[in-house]
Structure formats: structure tokens, C-alpha cells
Amino acid sequence: MFSLRPLIVLATAAALMTGCASQNPYENQGQAQGSSGMSKTAKYGGLGALAGAVAGAAIDHNHRGKGAMIGAAAVGAAAAGYGYYADRQEKALRESMANTGVEVQREGDQIKLIMPGNITFATDSSNIAPSFYSPLNNLASSFKQFNQNTIEVVGFTDSTGSRQHNMDLSQRRAQAVGTYLSSQGVDGSRISVRGLGPDQPVASNADANGRAQNRRVEVNLKPIPGQQYQQQGQQQGQVQQYP
């Protein structure tokens, strides 16, 4: 009977080897760190390796140990590769968005930018506010440099007024952002827009402060399915393919 314990040992060893193999010359240059001091890249690589080990063992019933090692190495390397790409993009965005009022959040392999209403649009308007052009220009520059993500622009409003009016307004605001980014050279095929009006509030609409927080634009960056993620800046130009 096959024992689970050797599989765990093999998976762990494979995860460690994957972590070592995925080291890169930029590892100590601002790579995002978790609370434990481990980079997101290492976390994704290790977790991916463990998942790959289980999958590999399940596929190769006759040679589970070998299957676990192969699965761990393949999946772990892929996860670490994208994790490194997202680490660098997150770092660059935090630098370019500093002191602009735009908040950068990391959620797993996705990056979210939250743009508050006080810098984006005037009340009941879909015309880009003058204070919003500088952050948008910085975003456009970053999106052209890191061009292997989809860009979803989502507009939100507070609950004041009719729902239909707010849905239309949020859609126009999202479209205005998407159109401007495209006009600055960002590939329009990467950009999608939608308006959610008063849905998904982040604060109470019962007071002015809460309503102000709910009036916002969010930009969600997600990996392009099947895309090649290139470790930009490496002289070797190595490319990894993701299924």
C-alpha cells in the first residue's frame, strides 16, 4: 500500500528545490516580503510545488514518488515565475502611486488599485478631474511596461439618486478611465470596463464620509490566461509558459 508520508517528504523537498531554482538576480532589489520575511514568489512557488506533487502522484499511480517530484517542479516553477512578475509590478505601482491618493492592494496573484472619488471625478460627472490626470499618466506608463495583465476598470457610486442613474454614471466613469489609458498607449485589447453603481459599498451610505468612500474607481490587474510571463530586465530574456 502506498504511504502518504514519503509523498509529503518528496513534495517538501521538491518545493525547496523549486525555491532555490527560481532565484533571480533581482531577488534582493525590493522584492515584496510577507510578514514572515518570505517573499510572495517563494510562497507561491512552495504552495504550487506541493499542489503539483499531489497532482503528479495522482496521475502516475505506478510511480507516485517520481510523479510527485515532476509535478512539484513544474507547478512550483510556474507559480514562482508569475509571483516574481507580480512582485515587481506591485513594487513599481506602489512607487508610482505614492502620494497620489491611489491605494495599491495585493490579493493573491491579482493587484487592485483603488482610486477615491475626491481625486477622480466631480459630483455627478464623468469628466476626469484635473487632479486625476497625473495618477492616470503614471498608471499608463506602468501598464505599458508591465504589459502581461488584463486591466479591468470598475466604476462605483454612492446610493444617492436612482439606481439606474448611478449605474449609468459609474459605467461612464469607468469608460472615461479606460478610454484615457488607451489614448496614452495602453493596448485597448487588455482593457475592459463596467459600472457597478452603488453595489459593493465599502462604507455606509448613511453619512457623507461613507458616501465619499463609496464613490471610487477600481482597477483590477489579472494574469492573462495562457500568456508568457517574462522576467523583464533580465539580460538572458528567459520566458516561462503558463498553461
PDB file of C-alpha atoms in Angstrom:
ATOM      1  CA  MET A   1       0.000   0.000   0.000  1.00  0.00           C
ATOM      2  CA  PHE A   2       1.247   3.458  -0.875  1.00  0.00           C
ATOM      3  CA  SER A   3       2.137   5.593   2.129  1.00  0.00           C
ATOM      4  CA  LEU A   4       1.331   9.308   2.234  1.00  0.00           C
ATOM      5  CA  ARG A   5       4.345  10.186   4.378  1.00  0.00           C
ATOM      6  CA  PRO A   6       7.016   9.614   1.702  1.00  0.00           C
ATOM      7  CA  LEU A   7       4.929  11.718  -0.673  1.00  0.00           C
ATOM      8  CA  ILE A   8       4.925  14.624   1.758  1.00  0.00           C
ATOM      9  CA  VAL A   9       8.692  14.353   2.183  1.00  0.00           C
ATOM     10  CA  LEU A  10       9.185  14.288  -1.575  1.00  0.00           C
ATOM     11  CA  ALA A  11       6.834  17.211  -2.094  1.00  0.00           C
ATOM     12  CA  THR A  12       8.599  19.271   0.531  1.00  0.00           C
ATOM     13  CA  ALA A  13      11.992  18.551  -0.975  1.00  0.00           C
ATOM     14  CA  ALA A  14      10.706  19.448  -4.422  1.00  0.00           C
ATOM     15  CA  ALA A  15       9.245  22.680  -3.114  1.00  0.00           C
ATOM     16  CA  LEU A  16      12.587  23.621  -1.591  1.00  0.00           C
ATOM     17  CA  MET A  17      14.418  22.798  -4.791  1.00  0.00           C
ATOM     18  CA  THR A  18      11.913  24.852  -6.764  1.00  0.00           C
ATOM     19  CA  GLY A  19      12.505  27.796  -4.445  1.00  0.00           C
ATOM     20  CA  CYS A  20      16.244  27.549  -4.978  1.00  0.00           C
ATOM     21  CA  ALA A  21      15.893  27.164  -8.727  1.00  0.00           C
ATOM     22  CA  SER A  22      13.654  30.207  -9.025  1.00  0.00           C
ATOM     23  CA  GLN A  23      16.170  32.582  -7.512  1.00  0.00           C
ATOM     24  CA  ASN A  24      16.903  35.520  -9.762  1.00  0.00           C
ATOM     25  CA  PRO A  25      19.416  38.388  -9.832  1.00  0.00           C
ATOM     26  CA  TYR A  26      16.761  40.855  -8.649  1.00  0.00           C
ATOM     27  CA  GLU A  27      15.731  38.921  -5.555  1.00  0.00           C
ATOM     28  CA  ASN A  28      17.051  41.462  -3.067  1.00  0.00           C
ATOM     29  CA  GLN A  29      16.006  44.523  -5.044  1.00  0.00           C
ATOM     30  CA  GLY A  30      12.722  45.459  -3.391  1.00  0.00           C
ATOM     31  CA  GLN A  31      11.014  42.101  -3.749  1.00  0.00           C
ATOM     32  CA  ALA A  32       7.747  42.130  -1.780  1.00  0.00           C
ATOM     33  CA  GLN A  33       8.041  40.416   1.580  1.00  0.00           C
ATOM     34  CA  GLY A  34       5.382  38.833   3.737  1.00  0.00           C
ATOM     35  CA  SER A  35       5.151  39.200   7.483  1.00  0.00           C
ATOM     36  CA  SER A  36       7.364  36.152   7.926  1.00  0.00           C
ATOM     37  CA  GLY A  37      10.104  37.588   5.708  1.00  0.00           C
ATOM     38  CA  MET A  38       9.285  35.152   2.890  1.00  0.00           C
ATOM     39  CA  SER A  39       8.609  36.726  -0.491  1.00  0.00           C
ATOM     40  CA  LYS A  40       5.309  36.187  -2.275  1.00  0.00           C
ATOM     41  CA  THR A  41       7.290  34.472  -5.009  1.00  0.00           C
ATOM     42  CA  ALA A  42       8.600  31.868  -2.584  1.00  0.00           C
ATOM     43  CA  LYS A  43       5.155  31.352  -1.086  1.00  0.00           C
ATOM     44  CA  TYR A  44       3.541  30.811  -4.472  1.00  0.00           C
ATOM     45  CA  GLY A  45       6.375  28.542  -5.572  1.00  0.00           C
ATOM     46  CA  GLY A  46       6.223  26.411  -2.439  1.00  0.00           C
ATOM     47  CA  LEU A  47       2.450  26.088  -2.379  1.00  0.00           C
ATOM     48  CA  GLY A  48       2.400  25.414  -6.098  1.00  0.00           C
ATOM     49  CA  ALA A  49       5.039  22.750  -5.714  1.00  0.00           C
ATOM     50  CA  LEU A  50       3.055  20.981  -3.009  1.00  0.00           C
ATOM     51  CA  ALA A  51      -0.105  21.071  -5.104  1.00  0.00           C
ATOM     52  CA  GLY A  52       1.820  19.853  -8.118  1.00  0.00           C
ATOM     53  CA  ALA A  53       3.262  16.986  -6.106  1.00  0.00           C
ATOM     54  CA  VAL A  54      -0.173  15.744  -5.155  1.00  0.00           C
ATOM     55  CA  ALA A  55      -1.371  16.061  -8.743  1.00  0.00           C
ATOM     56  CA  GLY A  56       1.706  14.326 -10.091  1.00  0.00           C
ATOM     57  CA  ALA A  57       1.341  11.432  -7.702  1.00  0.00           C
ATOM     58  CA  ALA A  58      -2.317  11.049  -8.536  1.00  0.00           C
ATOM     59  CA  ILE A  59      -1.604  10.917 -12.266  1.00  0.00           C
ATOM     60  CA  ASP A  60       1.249   8.393 -12.058  1.00  0.00           C
ATOM     61  CA  HIS A  61      -0.143   5.635  -9.826  1.00  0.00           C
ATOM     62  CA  ASN A  62       2.734   3.257 -10.521  1.00  0.00           C
ATOM     63  CA  HIS A  63       5.499   5.735  -9.795  1.00  0.00           C
ATOM     64  CA  ARG A  64       3.955   8.114  -7.288  1.00  0.00           C
ATOM     65  CA  GLY A  65       7.249   9.388  -5.905  1.00  0.00           C
ATOM     66  CA  LYS A  66       8.585  10.276  -9.340  1.00  0.00           C
ATOM     67  CA  GLY A  67       5.242  11.797 -10.297  1.00  0.00           C
ATOM     68  CA  ALA A  68       5.234  13.929  -7.171  1.00  0.00           C
ATOM     69  CA  MET A  69       8.707  15.293  -7.902  1.00  0.00           C
ATOM     70  CA  ILE A  70       7.849  16.143 -11.514  1.00  0.00           C
ATOM     71  CA  GLY A  71       4.517  17.711 -10.605  1.00  0.00           C
ATOM     72  CA  ALA A  72       6.066  19.766  -7.819  1.00  0.00           C
ATOM     73  CA  ALA A  73       8.861  21.095 -10.002  1.00  0.00           C
ATOM     74  CA  ALA A  74       6.602  22.022 -12.914  1.00  0.00           C
ATOM     75  CA  VAL A  75       3.803  23.699 -10.991  1.00  0.00           C
ATOM     76  CA  GLY A  76       6.093  25.270  -8.412  1.00  0.00           C
ATOM     77  CA  ALA A  77       8.277  26.891 -11.064  1.00  0.00           C
ATOM     78  CA  ALA A  78       5.246  28.280 -12.851  1.00  0.00           C
ATOM     79  CA  ALA A  79       3.746  29.766  -9.684  1.00  0.00           C
ATOM     80  CA  ALA A  80       7.051  31.261  -8.590  1.00  0.00           C
ATOM     81  CA  GLY A  81       7.593  32.758 -12.048  1.00  0.00           C
ATOM     82  CA  TYR A  82       4.303  34.650 -12.036  1.00  0.00           C
ATOM     83  CA  GLY A  83       4.721  35.520  -8.362  1.00  0.00           C
ATOM     84  CA  TYR A  84       8.014  37.215  -9.192  1.00  0.00           C
ATOM     85  CA  TYR A  85       6.421  39.122 -12.068  1.00  0.00           C
ATOM     86  CA  ALA A  86       3.565  40.315  -9.824  1.00  0.00           C
ATOM     87  CA  ASP A  87       6.032  41.232  -7.049  1.00  0.00           C
ATOM     88  CA  ARG A  88       7.916  43.545  -9.396  1.00  0.00           C
ATOM     89  CA  GLN A  89       4.741  45.065 -10.792  1.00  0.00           C
ATOM     90  CA  GLU A  90       3.338  45.678  -7.317  1.00  0.00           C
ATOM     91  CA  LYS A  91       6.552  47.368  -6.209  1.00  0.00           C
ATOM     92  CA  ALA A  92       6.613  49.624  -9.274  1.00  0.00           C
ATOM     93  CA  LEU A  93       2.962  50.591  -8.809  1.00  0.00           C
ATOM     94  CA  ARG A  94       3.444  51.451  -5.143  1.00  0.00           C
ATOM     95  CA  GLU A  95       6.323  53.730  -6.100  1.00  0.00           C
ATOM     96  CA  SER A  96       4.454  55.462  -8.928  1.00  0.00           C
ATOM     97  CA  MET A  97       1.240  55.847  -6.894  1.00  0.00           C
ATOM     98  CA  ALA A  98       2.939  57.234  -3.780  1.00  0.00           C
ATOM     99  CA  ASN A  99       1.328  60.483  -2.580  1.00  0.00           C
ATOM    100  CA  THR A 100      -1.346  60.384  -5.314  1.00  0.00           C
ATOM    101  CA  GLY A 101      -4.204  59.139  -3.122  1.00  0.00           C
ATOM    102  CA  VAL A 102      -4.403  55.870  -5.052  1.00  0.00           C
ATOM    103  CA  GLU A 103      -4.277  52.748  -2.876  1.00  0.00           C
ATOM    104  CA  VAL A 104      -2.498  49.616  -4.114  1.00  0.00           C
ATOM    105  CA  GLN A 105      -3.686  46.249  -2.795  1.00  0.00           C
ATOM    106  CA  ARG A 106      -2.337  42.766  -3.453  1.00  0.00           C
ATOM    107  CA  GLU A 107      -4.799  39.882  -3.389  1.00  0.00           C
ATOM    108  CA  GLY A 108      -3.028  36.632  -4.237  1.00  0.00           C
ATOM    109  CA  ASP A 109      -1.988  36.818  -7.870  1.00  0.00           C
ATOM    110  CA  GLN A 110      -4.115  39.909  -8.505  1.00  0.00           C
ATOM    111  CA  ILE A 111      -3.344  43.571  -7.935  1.00  0.00           C
ATOM    112  CA  LYS A 112      -6.078  46.109  -7.212  1.00  0.00           C
ATOM    113  CA  LEU A 113      -5.807  49.892  -7.453  1.00  0.00           C
ATOM    114  CA  ILE A 114      -8.432  51.912  -5.562  1.00  0.00           C
ATOM    115  CA  MET A 115      -8.926  55.496  -6.721  1.00  0.00           C
ATOM    116  CA  PRO A 116     -11.061  57.578  -4.341  1.00  0.00           C
ATOM    117  CA  GLY A 117     -13.774  59.909  -5.560  1.00  0.00           C
ATOM    118  CA  ASN A 118     -12.047  63.034  -4.245  1.00  0.00           C
ATOM    119  CA  ILE A 119      -9.379  62.775  -6.985  1.00  0.00           C
ATOM    120  CA  THR A 120     -11.275  61.103  -9.834  1.00  0.00           C
ATOM    121  CA  PHE A 121     -14.499  62.889 -10.825  1.00  0.00           C
ATOM    122  CA  ALA A 122     -16.602  65.825  -9.688  1.00  0.00           C
ATOM    123  CA  THR A 123     -20.009  65.070  -8.208  1.00  0.00           C
ATOM    124  CA  ASP A 124     -22.418  63.613 -10.780  1.00  0.00           C
ATOM    125  CA  SER A 125     -19.820  63.956 -13.544  1.00  0.00           C
ATOM    126  CA  SER A 126     -17.933  61.535 -15.760  1.00  0.00           C
ATOM    127  CA  ASN A 127     -15.365  64.131 -16.821  1.00  0.00           C
ATOM    128  CA  ILE A 128     -11.919  63.280 -15.487  1.00  0.00           C
ATOM    129  CA  ALA A 129     -10.913  65.728 -12.748  1.00  0.00           C
ATOM    130  CA  PRO A 130      -7.675  67.708 -13.291  1.00  0.00           C
ATOM    131  CA  SER A 131      -6.145  66.058 -10.197  1.00  0.00           C
ATOM    132  CA  PHE A 132      -6.713  62.637 -11.742  1.00  0.00           C
ATOM    133  CA  TYR A 133      -4.577  63.073 -14.845  1.00  0.00           C
ATOM    134  CA  SER A 134      -1.231  62.693 -13.088  1.00  0.00           C
ATOM    135  CA  PRO A 135      -2.084  59.333 -11.451  1.00  0.00           C
ATOM    136  CA  LEU A 136      -3.590  58.102 -14.729  1.00  0.00           C
ATOM    137  CA  ASN A 137      -0.456  59.067 -16.645  1.00  0.00           C
ATOM    138  CA  ASN A 138       1.657  57.159 -14.131  1.00  0.00           C
ATOM    139  CA  LEU A 139      -0.649  54.164 -14.479  1.00  0.00           C
ATOM    140  CA  ALA A 140      -0.441  54.252 -18.254  1.00  0.00           C
ATOM    141  CA  SER A 141       3.368  54.242 -18.110  1.00  0.00           C
ATOM    142  CA  SER A 142       3.342  51.301 -15.706  1.00  0.00           C
ATOM    143  CA  PHE A 143       0.794  49.342 -17.743  1.00  0.00           C
ATOM    144  CA  LYS A 144       2.920  49.732 -20.870  1.00  0.00           C
ATOM    145  CA  GLN A 145       5.986  48.464 -19.026  1.00  0.00           C
ATOM    146  CA  PHE A 146       4.151  45.569 -17.387  1.00  0.00           C
ATOM    147  CA  ASN A 147       2.001  44.564 -20.320  1.00  0.00           C
ATOM    148  CA  GLN A 148       1.089  40.979 -19.466  1.00  0.00           C
ATOM    149  CA  ASN A 149      -2.052  41.606 -17.408  1.00  0.00           C
ATOM    150  CA  THR A 150      -5.675  42.214 -18.207  1.00  0.00           C
ATOM    151  CA  ILE A 151      -6.927  45.595 -16.949  1.00  0.00           C
ATOM    152  CA  GLU A 152     -10.469  45.728 -15.608  1.00  0.00           C
ATOM    153  CA  VAL A 153     -11.762  49.228 -14.768  1.00  0.00           C
ATOM    154  CA  VAL A 154     -14.796  49.292 -12.458  1.00  0.00           C
ATOM    155  CA  GLY A 155     -16.757  52.418 -11.528  1.00  0.00           C
ATOM    156  CA  PHE A 156     -18.730  52.831  -8.284  1.00  0.00           C
ATOM    157  CA  THR A 157     -21.071  55.481  -6.878  1.00  0.00           C
ATOM    158  CA  ASP A 158     -22.835  56.090  -3.598  1.00  0.00           C
ATOM    159  CA  SER A 159     -26.557  55.353  -3.237  1.00  0.00           C
ATOM    160  CA  THR A 160     -27.781  58.934  -3.683  1.00  0.00           C
ATOM    161  CA  GLY A 161     -30.265  59.223  -6.552  1.00  0.00           C
ATOM    162  CA  SER A 162     -31.882  56.491  -8.626  1.00  0.00           C
ATOM    163  CA  ARG A 163     -30.182  53.179  -9.140  1.00  0.00           C
ATOM    164  CA  GLN A 164     -30.349  53.454 -12.929  1.00  0.00           C
ATOM    165  CA  HIS A 165     -28.717  56.886 -12.889  1.00  0.00           C
ATOM    166  CA  ASN A 166     -25.899  55.598 -10.681  1.00  0.00           C
ATOM    167  CA  MET A 167     -25.373  52.520 -12.839  1.00  0.00           C
ATOM    168  CA  ASP A 168     -25.104  54.692 -15.953  1.00  0.00           C
ATOM    169  CA  LEU A 169     -22.819  57.194 -14.217  1.00  0.00           C
ATOM    170  CA  SER A 170     -20.466  54.509 -12.934  1.00  0.00           C
ATOM    171  CA  GLN A 171     -20.282  52.944 -16.402  1.00  0.00           C
ATOM    172  CA  ARG A 172     -19.415  56.298 -17.994  1.00  0.00           C
ATOM    173  CA  ARG A 173     -16.726  56.913 -15.394  1.00  0.00           C
ATOM    174  CA  ALA A 174     -15.152  53.512 -15.942  1.00  0.00           C
ATOM    175  CA  GLN A 175     -15.287  54.094 -19.701  1.00  0.00           C
ATOM    176  CA  ALA A 176     -13.638  57.505 -19.312  1.00  0.00           C
ATOM    177  CA  VAL A 177     -10.712  55.919 -17.444  1.00  0.00           C
ATOM    178  CA  GLY A 178     -10.387  53.067 -19.935  1.00  0.00           C
ATOM    179  CA  THR A 179     -10.510  55.448 -22.906  1.00  0.00           C
ATOM    180  CA  TYR A 180      -7.867  57.724 -21.401  1.00  0.00           C
ATOM    181  CA  LEU A 181      -5.496  54.836 -20.661  1.00  0.00           C
ATOM    182  CA  SER A 182      -5.911  53.640 -24.239  1.00  0.00           C
ATOM    183  CA  SER A 183      -5.217  57.164 -25.556  1.00  0.00           C
ATOM    184  CA  GLN A 184      -1.917  57.095 -23.642  1.00  0.00           C
ATOM    185  CA  GLY A 185      -0.723  54.000 -25.479  1.00  0.00           C
ATOM    186  CA  VAL A 186      -2.059  51.155 -23.339  1.00  0.00           C
ATOM    187  CA  ASP A 187      -3.242  48.271 -25.535  1.00  0.00           C
ATOM    188  CA  GLY A 188      -7.023  48.606 -25.671  1.00  0.00           C
ATOM    189  CA  SER A 189      -7.472  44.844 -26.069  1.00  0.00           C
ATOM    190  CA  ARG A 190      -6.274  44.433 -22.472  1.00  0.00           C
ATOM    191  CA  ILE A 191      -8.861  46.855 -21.082  1.00  0.00           C
ATOM    192  CA  SER A 192     -12.431  46.071 -20.044  1.00  0.00           C
ATOM    193  CA  VAL A 193     -14.821  48.431 -18.251  1.00  0.00           C
ATOM    194  CA  ARG A 194     -18.006  48.064 -16.220  1.00  0.00           C
ATOM    195  CA  GLY A 195     -20.087  50.104 -13.822  1.00  0.00           C
ATOM    196  CA  LEU A 196     -21.498  48.709 -10.599  1.00  0.00           C
ATOM    197  CA  GLY A 197     -23.173  51.879  -9.353  1.00  0.00           C
ATOM    198  CA  PRO A 198     -23.984  51.663  -5.631  1.00  0.00           C
ATOM    199  CA  ASP A 199     -23.294  47.919  -5.457  1.00  0.00           C
ATOM    200  CA  GLN A 200     -20.436  46.587  -3.293  1.00  0.00           C
ATOM    201  CA  PRO A 201     -20.140  49.630  -0.979  1.00  0.00           C
ATOM    202  CA  VAL A 202     -17.021  49.779   1.183  1.00  0.00           C
ATOM    203  CA  ALA A 203     -18.626  52.077   3.776  1.00  0.00           C
ATOM    204  CA  SER A 204     -22.054  53.155   4.967  1.00  0.00           C
ATOM    205  CA  ASN A 205     -24.068  55.442   2.700  1.00  0.00           C
ATOM    206  CA  ALA A 206     -25.772  56.916   5.776  1.00  0.00           C
ATOM    207  CA  ASP A 207     -23.188  59.705   6.192  1.00  0.00           C
ATOM    208  CA  ALA A 208     -21.128  61.969   3.949  1.00  0.00           C
ATOM    209  CA  ASN A 209     -17.808  60.325   4.799  1.00  0.00           C
ATOM    210  CA  GLY A 210     -19.087  56.866   3.910  1.00  0.00           C
ATOM    211  CA  ARG A 211     -20.612  58.059   0.658  1.00  0.00           C
ATOM    212  CA  ALA A 212     -17.312  59.670  -0.290  1.00  0.00           C
ATOM    213  CA  GLN A 213     -15.525  56.344   0.185  1.00  0.00           C
ATOM    214  CA  ASN A 214     -18.067  54.546  -1.964  1.00  0.00           C
ATOM    215  CA  ARG A 215     -17.549  56.949  -4.876  1.00  0.00           C
ATOM    216  CA  ARG A 216     -14.457  55.388  -6.368  1.00  0.00           C
ATOM    217  CA  VAL A 217     -12.866  53.701  -9.366  1.00  0.00           C
ATOM    218  CA  GLU A 218     -11.069  50.381  -9.039  1.00  0.00           C
ATOM    219  CA  VAL A 219      -8.603  48.870 -11.490  1.00  0.00           C
ATOM    220  CA  ASN A 220      -8.074  45.115 -11.249  1.00  0.00           C
ATOM    221  CA  LEU A 221      -4.973  43.543 -12.783  1.00  0.00           C
ATOM    222  CA  LYS A 222      -5.137  39.828 -13.505  1.00  0.00           C
ATOM    223  CA  PRO A 223      -2.835  37.418 -15.345  1.00  0.00           C
ATOM    224  CA  ILE A 224      -3.707  36.814 -18.980  1.00  0.00           C
ATOM    225  CA  PRO A 225      -4.689  33.111 -19.370  1.00  0.00           C
ATOM    226  CA  GLY A 226      -2.117  31.212 -21.387  1.00  0.00           C
ATOM    227  CA  GLN A 227       0.225  34.201 -21.543  1.00  0.00           C
ATOM    228  CA  GLN A 228       4.013  34.038 -21.342  1.00  0.00           C
ATOM    229  CA  TYR A 229       5.397  35.875 -18.314  1.00  0.00           C
ATOM    230  CA  GLN A 230       8.785  37.364 -18.993  1.00  0.00           C
ATOM    231  CA  GLN A 231      11.108  38.378 -16.190  1.00  0.00           C
ATOM    232  CA  GLN A 232      11.586  41.863 -17.556  1.00  0.00           C
ATOM    233  CA  GLY A 233      15.018  43.370 -17.142  1.00  0.00           C
ATOM    234  CA  GLN A 234      16.900  40.060 -17.178  1.00  0.00           C
ATOM    235  CA  GLN A 235      19.675  40.068 -19.728  1.00  0.00           C
ATOM    236  CA  GLN A 236      19.006  36.440 -20.589  1.00  0.00           C
ATOM    237  CA  GLY A 237      15.401  37.208 -21.516  1.00  0.00           C
ATOM    238  CA  GLN A 238      14.164  33.871 -20.194  1.00  0.00           C
ATOM    239  CA  VAL A 239      10.483  33.173 -20.779  1.00  0.00           C
ATOM    240  CA  GLN A 240       8.225  30.713 -18.966  1.00  0.00           C
ATOM    241  CA  GLN A 241       4.982  29.380 -20.447  1.00  0.00           C
ATOM    242  CA  TYR A 242       1.913  29.005 -18.263  1.00  0.00           C
ATOM    243  CA  PRO A 243      -0.985  26.750 -19.185  1.00  0.00           C
TER     244      PRO A 243
END
